[in-house]
mmCIF file of C-alpha atoms and ligand atoms in Angstrom:
data_model
loop_
_atom_site.group_PDB
_atom_site.id
_atom_site.type_symbol
_atom_site.label_atom_id
_atom_site.label_comp_id
_atom_site.label_asym_id
_atom_site.label_seq_id
_atom_site.Cartn_x
_atom_site.Cartn_y
_atom_site.Cartn_z
ATOM 1 C CA MET A 454 8.336 15.311 34.556
ATOM 2 C CA ASP A 455 11.899 14.732 34.229
ATOM 3 C CA GLY A 456 13.509 14.778 30.647
ATOM 4 C CA PHE A 457 13.109 12.339 28.101
ATOM 5 C CA VAL A 458 14.756 12.293 24.586
ATOM 6 C CA VAL A 459 12.554 13.916 21.827
ATOM 7 C CA LYS A 460 14.127 13.564 18.230
ATOM 8 C CA LEU A 461 12.833 15.640 15.416
ATOM 9 C CA PRO A 462 11.716 14.044 12.027
ATOM 10 C CA ARG A 463 13.867 12.554 9.422
ATOM 11 C CA GLY A 464 12.908 13.864 5.939
ATOM 12 C CA GLN A 465 9.682 15.316 4.986
ATOM 13 C CA PRO A 466 7.240 16.829 7.449
ATOM 14 C CA GLY A 467 4.948 13.896 8.572
ATOM 15 C CA ASP A 468 7.399 11.291 7.599
ATOM 16 C CA GLY A 469 6.391 8.599 9.836
ATOM 17 C CA GLY A 470 9.182 6.147 8.851
ATOM 18 C CA GLY A 471 6.670 3.495 8.062
ATOM 19 C CA SER A 472 6.894 0.728 5.518
ATOM 20 C CA GLY A 473 6.648 2.834 2.369
ATOM 21 C CA ALA A 474 2.979 2.473 1.866
ATOM 22 C CA LYS A 475 1.401 5.254 0.092
ATOM 23 C CA ARG A 476 0.096 8.062 2.495
ATOM 24 C CA PRO A 477 -1.563 11.391 1.969
ATOM 25 C CA ARG A 478 0.901 14.268 1.755
ATOM 26 C CA LEU A 479 0.549 16.195 5.103
ATOM 27 C CA ASP A 480 0.448 20.143 5.540
ATOM 28 C CA LYS A 481 3.644 21.670 6.551
ATOM 29 C CA PRO A 482 4.269 21.885 10.391
ATOM 30 C CA GLY A 483 2.777 25.036 11.817
ATOM 31 C CA PRO A 484 0.817 25.985 14.883
ATOM 32 C CA GLU A 485 -1.923 23.688 14.073
ATOM 33 C CA ARG A 486 0.489 20.769 12.916
ATOM 34 C CA PRO A 487 3.566 20.615 15.114
ATOM 35 C CA PRO A 488 6.369 18.456 13.641
ATOM 36 C CA PRO A 489 6.263 14.712 14.385
ATOM 37 C CA ARG A 490 8.336 13.859 17.601
ATOM 38 C CA GLU A 491 9.940 10.595 18.507
ATOM 39 C CA ILE A 492 9.901 9.817 22.327
ATOM 40 C CA ARG A 493 12.360 7.534 23.461
ATOM 41 C CA ALA A 494 13.460 6.264 26.930
ATOM 42 C CA GLU A 495 14.751 3.042 28.226
ATOM 43 C CA GLY A 496 12.221 0.208 27.144
ATOM 44 C CA LEU A 497 9.879 2.950 25.708
ATOM 45 C CA CYS A 498 9.705 3.731 21.869
ATOM 46 C CA CYS A 499 6.703 6.018 20.544
ATOM 47 C CA ASP A 500 6.080 8.167 17.625
ATOM 48 C CA TYR A 501 3.729 11.188 17.989
ATOM 49 C CA ARG A 502 2.223 13.274 15.280
ATOM 50 C CA ILE A 503 -0.712 15.168 14.389
ATOM 51 C CA LEU A 504 -2.685 12.835 11.874
ATOM 52 C CA PHE A 505 -5.640 15.166 10.939
ATOM 53 C CA GLY A 506 -5.755 18.858 10.586
ATOM 54 C CA LYS A 507 -8.367 20.721 12.717
ATOM 55 C CA ALA A 508 -11.078 20.988 10.030
ATOM 56 C CA GLU A 509 -11.026 17.119 9.306
ATOM 57 C CA ALA A 510 -10.536 16.342 12.815
ATOM 58 C CA ASP A 511 -13.639 18.179 13.681
ATOM 59 C CA GLU A 512 -15.694 16.480 10.931
ATOM 60 C CA ILE A 513 -14.381 13.004 12.213
ATOM 61 C CA PHE A 514 -15.085 13.871 15.821
ATOM 62 C CA GLN A 515 -18.741 14.757 14.987
ATOM 63 C CA GLU A 516 -19.075 11.545 13.118
ATOM 64 C CA LEU A 517 -17.699 9.563 15.901
ATOM 65 C CA GLU A 518 -20.095 11.201 18.393
ATOM 66 C CA LYS A 519 -23.041 10.255 15.939
ATOM 67 C CA GLU A 520 -22.210 6.792 15.006
ATOM 68 C CA VAL A 521 -20.306 5.095 17.638
ATOM 69 C CA GLU A 522 -22.597 2.910 19.925
ATOM 70 C CA TYR A 523 -21.004 2.333 23.217
ATOM 71 C CA PHE A 524 -21.386 -0.769 25.213
ATOM 72 C CA GLU A 525 -24.031 -0.833 28.109
ATOM 73 C CA ASP A 526 -24.700 -2.736 31.291
ATOM 74 C CA GLU A 527 -22.237 -5.433 32.273
ATOM 75 C CA LEU A 528 -19.761 -4.502 29.649
ATOM 76 C CA THR A 529 -19.220 -1.247 31.348
ATOM 77 C CA LYS A 530 -17.944 -2.881 34.518
ATOM 78 C CA LEU A 531 -14.356 -4.083 35.140
ATOM 79 C CA GLN A 532 -12.869 -6.229 37.798
ATOM 80 C CA VAL A 533 -9.768 -4.826 39.754
ATOM 81 C CA PHE A 534 -8.288 -7.350 42.344
ATOM 82 C CA GLY A 535 -11.673 -9.432 42.546
ATOM 83 C CA THR A 536 -13.947 -6.261 42.823
ATOM 84 C CA TRP A 537 -16.328 -4.992 40.313
ATOM 85 C CA HIS A 538 -16.385 -1.416 39.523
ATOM 86 C CA LYS A 539 -18.412 0.843 37.036
ATOM 87 C CA ILE A 540 -15.842 2.110 34.649
ATOM 88 C CA PRO A 541 -15.315 6.161 34.790
ATOM 89 C CA ARG A 542 -15.799 6.545 30.827
ATOM 90 C CA LYS A 543 -17.776 4.777 28.037
ATOM 91 C CA LYS A 544 -16.119 2.106 25.898
ATOM 92 C CA VAL A 545 -16.684 -0.077 22.871
ATOM 93 C CA THR A 546 -14.801 -2.438 20.575
ATOM 94 C CA TYR A 547 -15.138 -2.700 16.776
ATOM 95 C CA GLY A 548 -13.027 -5.298 14.574
ATOM 96 C CA ASP A 549 -12.931 -8.032 12.083
ATOM 97 C CA PRO A 550 -15.386 -10.897 12.853
ATOM 98 C CA GLY A 551 -14.500 -13.717 15.007
ATOM 99 C CA LEU A 552 -11.874 -12.017 17.261
ATOM 100 C CA SER A 553 -12.339 -11.705 20.873
ATOM 101 C CA TYR A 554 -10.437 -9.824 23.666
ATOM 102 C CA THR A 555 -10.750 -10.325 27.366
ATOM 103 C CA TYR A 556 -9.478 -7.938 29.918
ATOM 104 C CA SER A 557 -10.403 -7.047 33.310
ATOM 105 C CA GLY A 558 -12.568 -10.184 33.680
ATOM 106 C CA VAL A 559 -14.753 -9.294 30.770
ATOM 107 C CA THR A 560 -14.642 -10.900 27.192
ATOM 108 C CA PHE A 561 -15.295 -8.394 24.227
ATOM 109 C CA HIS A 562 -16.710 -9.422 20.867
ATOM 110 C CA PRO A 563 -16.297 -6.553 18.500
ATOM 111 C CA LYS A 564 -18.896 -4.816 16.648
ATOM 112 C CA PRO A 565 -18.496 -4.810 12.769
ATOM 113 C CA TRP A 566 -16.431 -1.841 11.416
ATOM 114 C CA ILE A 567 -18.333 1.197 10.293
ATOM 115 C CA PRO A 568 -17.260 3.786 7.741
ATOM 116 C CA VAL A 569 -15.730 6.566 10.260
ATOM 117 C CA LEU A 570 -13.434 3.767 11.741
ATOM 118 C CA THR A 571 -12.487 2.512 8.353
ATOM 119 C CA ARG A 572 -11.576 6.004 7.484
ATOM 120 C CA ILE A 573 -9.441 6.396 10.505
ATOM 121 C CA ARG A 574 -7.903 3.000 10.377
ATOM 122 C CA GLU A 575 -7.073 3.500 6.665
ATOM 123 C CA ARG A 576 -5.349 6.694 7.306
ATOM 124 C CA VAL A 577 -3.159 5.042 10.307
ATOM 125 C CA THR A 578 -2.037 2.441 8.072
ATOM 126 C CA SER A 579 -1.132 4.807 5.283
ATOM 127 C CA GLU A 580 0.580 6.855 7.638
ATOM 128 C CA THR A 581 2.537 4.128 9.649
ATOM 129 C CA GLY A 582 2.701 1.156 7.269
ATOM 130 C CA HIS A 583 1.020 -1.099 10.068
ATOM 131 C CA THR A 584 -2.346 -2.788 9.645
ATOM 132 C CA PHE A 585 -4.857 -3.330 12.398
ATOM 133 C CA ASN A 586 -7.883 -5.575 12.967
ATOM 134 C CA PHE A 587 -9.368 -4.216 16.008
ATOM 135 C CA VAL A 588 -10.260 -0.967 17.822
ATOM 136 C CA LEU A 589 -11.036 -0.146 21.344
ATOM 137 C CA ILE A 590 -12.786 3.093 21.663
ATOM 138 C CA ASN A 591 -12.885 5.008 25.151
ATOM 139 C CA ARG A 592 -15.054 8.261 25.482
ATOM 140 C CA TYR A 593 -14.385 10.465 28.313
ATOM 141 C CA LYS A 594 -17.234 13.069 28.959
ATOM 142 C CA ASP A 595 -15.159 15.434 30.709
ATOM 143 C CA GLY A 596 -11.872 15.839 32.757
ATOM 144 C CA LEU A 597 -13.457 13.540 35.523
ATOM 145 C CA ASP A 598 -13.656 10.487 33.313
ATOM 146 C CA HIS A 599 -10.165 8.814 33.134
ATOM 147 C CA ILE A 600 -8.356 5.597 32.786
ATOM 148 C CA GLY A 601 -6.186 4.155 35.554
ATOM 149 C CA GLU A 602 -2.657 2.982 35.091
ATOM 150 C CA HIS A 603 -2.119 -0.425 33.013
ATOM 151 C CA ARG A 604 -0.209 -1.948 30.457
ATOM 152 C CA ASP A 605 -1.822 -3.425 26.996
ATOM 153 C CA ASP A 606 -0.347 -6.896 27.690
ATOM 154 C CA GLU A 607 -3.154 -9.246 26.999
ATOM 155 C CA LYS A 608 -2.504 -12.486 25.509
ATOM 156 C CA GLU A 609 -4.559 -11.914 22.550
ATOM 157 C CA LEU A 610 -2.470 -8.984 21.258
ATOM 158 C CA ALA A 611 0.196 -9.815 18.702
ATOM 159 C CA PRO A 612 3.104 -9.434 20.684
ATOM 160 C CA LEU A 613 5.277 -7.242 18.425
ATOM 161 C CA SER A 614 2.706 -5.321 16.621
ATOM 162 C CA PRO A 615 2.486 -1.516 17.713
ATOM 163 C CA ILE A 616 -0.746 0.175 19.147
ATOM 164 C CA ALA A 617 -1.984 3.202 17.422
ATOM 165 C CA SER A 618 -3.513 5.538 19.473
ATOM 166 C CA VAL A 619 -5.870 8.509 17.838
ATOM 167 C CA SER A 620 -7.421 11.224 19.932
ATOM 168 C CA PHE A 621 -10.265 13.706 19.075
ATOM 169 C CA GLY A 622 -11.723 16.206 21.100
ATOM 170 C CA ALA A 623 -10.361 17.769 24.502
ATOM 171 C CA CYS A 624 -6.604 17.625 24.772
ATOM 172 C CA ARG A 625 -5.648 15.287 27.646
ATOM 173 C CA ASP A 626 -2.404 14.408 29.402
ATOM 174 C CA PHE A 627 -1.384 10.837 28.888
ATOM 175 C CA VAL A 628 1.233 9.631 31.310
ATOM 176 C CA PHE A 629 3.769 6.900 31.147
ATOM 177 C CA ARG A 630 5.424 5.496 34.126
ATOM 178 C CA ARG A 631 8.022 2.928 34.028
ATOM 179 C CA ARG A 632 7.548 -0.425 35.743
ATOM 180 C CA GLY A 633 9.326 -0.774 39.119
ATOM 181 C CA ARG A 634 9.492 3.063 39.633
ATOM 182 C CA ALA A 635 7.390 4.951 42.088
ATOM 183 C CA GLY A 636 8.151 8.274 40.291
ATOM 184 C CA PRO A 637 10.882 10.377 38.742
ATOM 185 C CA GLY A 638 14.443 10.317 39.894
ATOM 186 C CA ARG A 639 14.251 7.193 42.098
ATOM 187 C CA ALA A 640 17.831 5.951 42.911
ATOM 188 C CA GLY A 641 19.480 3.082 40.934
ATOM 189 C CA LEU A 642 17.602 3.386 37.716
ATOM 190 C CA GLY A 643 18.857 5.752 34.862
ATOM 191 C CA GLY A 644 16.389 7.873 32.723
ATOM 192 C CA PRO A 645 13.045 9.292 33.370
ATOM 193 C CA GLY A 646 10.633 7.194 35.401
ATOM 194 C CA ARG A 647 7.632 9.360 34.252
ATOM 195 C CA ILE A 648 6.713 10.910 31.033
ATOM 196 C CA SER A 649 3.802 13.008 30.338
ATOM 197 C CA LEU A 650 2.465 13.758 26.816
ATOM 198 C CA PRO A 651 -0.423 16.132 25.873
ATOM 199 C CA LEU A 652 -2.454 14.277 23.353
ATOM 200 C CA ALA A 653 -4.043 16.730 20.921
ATOM 201 C CA HIS A 654 -7.308 16.733 18.589
ATOM 202 C CA GLY A 655 -6.429 14.670 15.680
ATOM 203 C CA SER A 656 -3.066 13.184 17.093
ATOM 204 C CA LEU A 657 -1.603 9.903 16.528
ATOM 205 C CA LEU A 658 0.627 8.313 19.276
ATOM 206 C CA LEU A 659 2.260 5.041 17.845
ATOM 207 C CA MET A 660 3.316 2.886 20.973
ATOM 208 C CA LYS A 661 5.937 0.353 19.559
ATOM 209 C CA HIS A 662 7.358 -2.771 21.152
ATOM 210 C CA PRO A 663 8.819 -3.074 23.842
ATOM 211 C CA THR A 664 6.886 -0.062 25.362
ATOM 212 C CA ASN A 665 4.176 -2.062 26.909
ATOM 213 C CA LEU A 666 6.459 -4.527 28.569
ATOM 214 C CA HIS A 667 8.252 -1.871 30.692
ATOM 215 C CA TRP A 668 5.751 1.008 31.065
ATOM 216 C CA TYR A 669 2.303 1.523 32.360
ATOM 217 C CA HIS A 670 0.284 4.276 30.948
ATOM 218 C CA SER A 671 -2.912 6.205 32.097
ATOM 219 C CA LEU A 672 -5.110 9.037 31.434
ATOM 220 C CA PRO A 673 -5.563 11.018 34.803
ATOM 221 C CA PRO A 674 -8.368 12.951 35.905
ATOM 222 C CA ARG A 675 -8.351 16.696 34.944
ATOM 223 C CA ARG A 676 -10.833 18.810 36.827
ATOM 224 C CA ARG A 677 -10.516 21.965 34.453
ATOM 225 C CA VAL A 678 -11.178 19.842 31.386
ATOM 226 C CA LEU A 679 -14.849 20.372 30.543
ATOM 227 C CA ALA A 680 -15.030 19.018 27.078
ATOM 228 C CA PRO A 681 -15.474 15.308 25.847
ATOM 229 C CA ARG A 682 -12.593 13.347 24.225
ATOM 230 C CA VAL A 683 -12.746 10.204 22.150
ATOM 231 C CA ASN A 684 -9.488 7.964 21.975
ATOM 232 C CA LEU A 685 -9.231 5.031 19.525
ATOM 233 C CA THR A 686 -6.385 2.443 19.952
ATOM 234 C CA PHE A 687 -6.182 0.409 17.069
ATOM 235 C CA ARG A 688 -4.527 -2.906 17.685
ATOM 236 C CA ASN A 689 -3.701 -6.509 16.203
ATOM 237 C CA VAL A 690 -5.636 -9.229 18.115
ATOM 238 C CA LEU A 691 -4.799 -12.768 17.167
ATOM 239 C CA PRO A 692 -7.160 -15.452 16.206
ATOM 240 C CA ARG A 693 -7.891 -17.770 19.186
ATOM 241 C CA ALA A 694 -5.901 -20.459 17.540
ATOM 242 C CA LYS A 695 -2.671 -18.314 17.536
ATOM 243 C CA GLN A 696 -2.938 -16.989 21.156
ATOM 244 C CA GLY A 697 -0.383 -18.206 23.781
ATOM 245 C CA ASN A 698 2.075 -15.578 24.303
ATOM 246 C CA VAL A 699 1.350 -14.937 27.915
ATOM 247 C CA GLN A 700 3.613 -11.966 29.140
ATOM 248 C CA PRO A 701 4.018 -11.901 33.088
ATOM 249 C CA PRO A 702 1.303 -10.022 34.845
ATOM 250 C CA GLY A 703 2.482 -6.550 36.274
ATOM 251 C CA PRO A 704 2.127 -5.900 40.123
ATOM 252 C CA LEU A 705 -1.113 -3.759 39.517
ATOM 253 C CA GLY A 706 -4.605 -4.843 38.537
ATOM 254 C CA SER A 707 -5.478 -3.988 35.111
ATOM 255 C CA GLU A 708 -8.041 -0.967 34.863
ATOM 256 C CA LYS A 709 -9.064 -0.835 31.385
HETATM 257 O O1 AKG B 220 -7.539 7.364 26.232
HETATM 258 C C1 AKG B 220 -6.317 7.292 25.930
HETATM 259 O O2 AKG B 220 -5.524 8.143 25.581
HETATM 260 C C2 AKG B 220 -5.823 6.045 26.672
HETATM 261 C C3 AKG B 220 -6.579 4.701 26.231
HETATM 262 C C4 AKG B 220 -5.671 3.381 26.774
HETATM 263 O O3 AKG B 220 -5.179 3.709 27.588
HETATM 264 C C5 AKG B 220 -6.216 2.227 26.392
HETATM 265 O O4 AKG B 220 -7.291 1.977 25.415
HETATM 266 O O5 AKG B 220 -5.596 1.183 26.732
#
């Protein structure tokens, strides 16, 4: 990976620079809770921090494993360049009533919120100051499960709203690749072309505008990872009447 700018936090440990909404006081940084990081590159703006300490993250992870009901049958397939594939992970959506979200040729209607998801969503909001009406959950049974390179650019997403990605379970590498770059160091373009971030148990990665316009992301396979991981991406889905912000499609088929 070539370098990217990591700025250390302003003010209090755990200060996310949100809208000032009241949020729980976080523990001091330490081995279990490294300081928050700002990840910046051209067209990329993300904040990373530990949101839940180990004990709380363990408890939430167990509850997610017990309570979340993943999609089955047709909803576990996706279309890439016209061909249907079974996805290499489990997924499901929860959210406010009446919303729908279409990607990779499938329309998803969210299941109603359940207490463990409301708990995580409220913590994300109190930490960041942003509200969310929808969550996509991906479960990776081990390091062979993965998600291919894509951008979260569906027309249903509120265009300027960030996406909050919360992870539990095995630590996995999350990789950004800039649009139009085959890899790091390609001639003619400044800055890094690829950024890899290990996403820890209980962590929050806040992906802000315009990251999803300029950067793909993926969770590549990691053979050595034997444990499961659950990732929740909290989003803002526009009600049908307000949709219409169609962003130009990227060169790749979406793999979500
Ligand atoms: O599991 C992850 O960290 C990535 C999930 C993702 O890329 C997505 O939901 O769009």
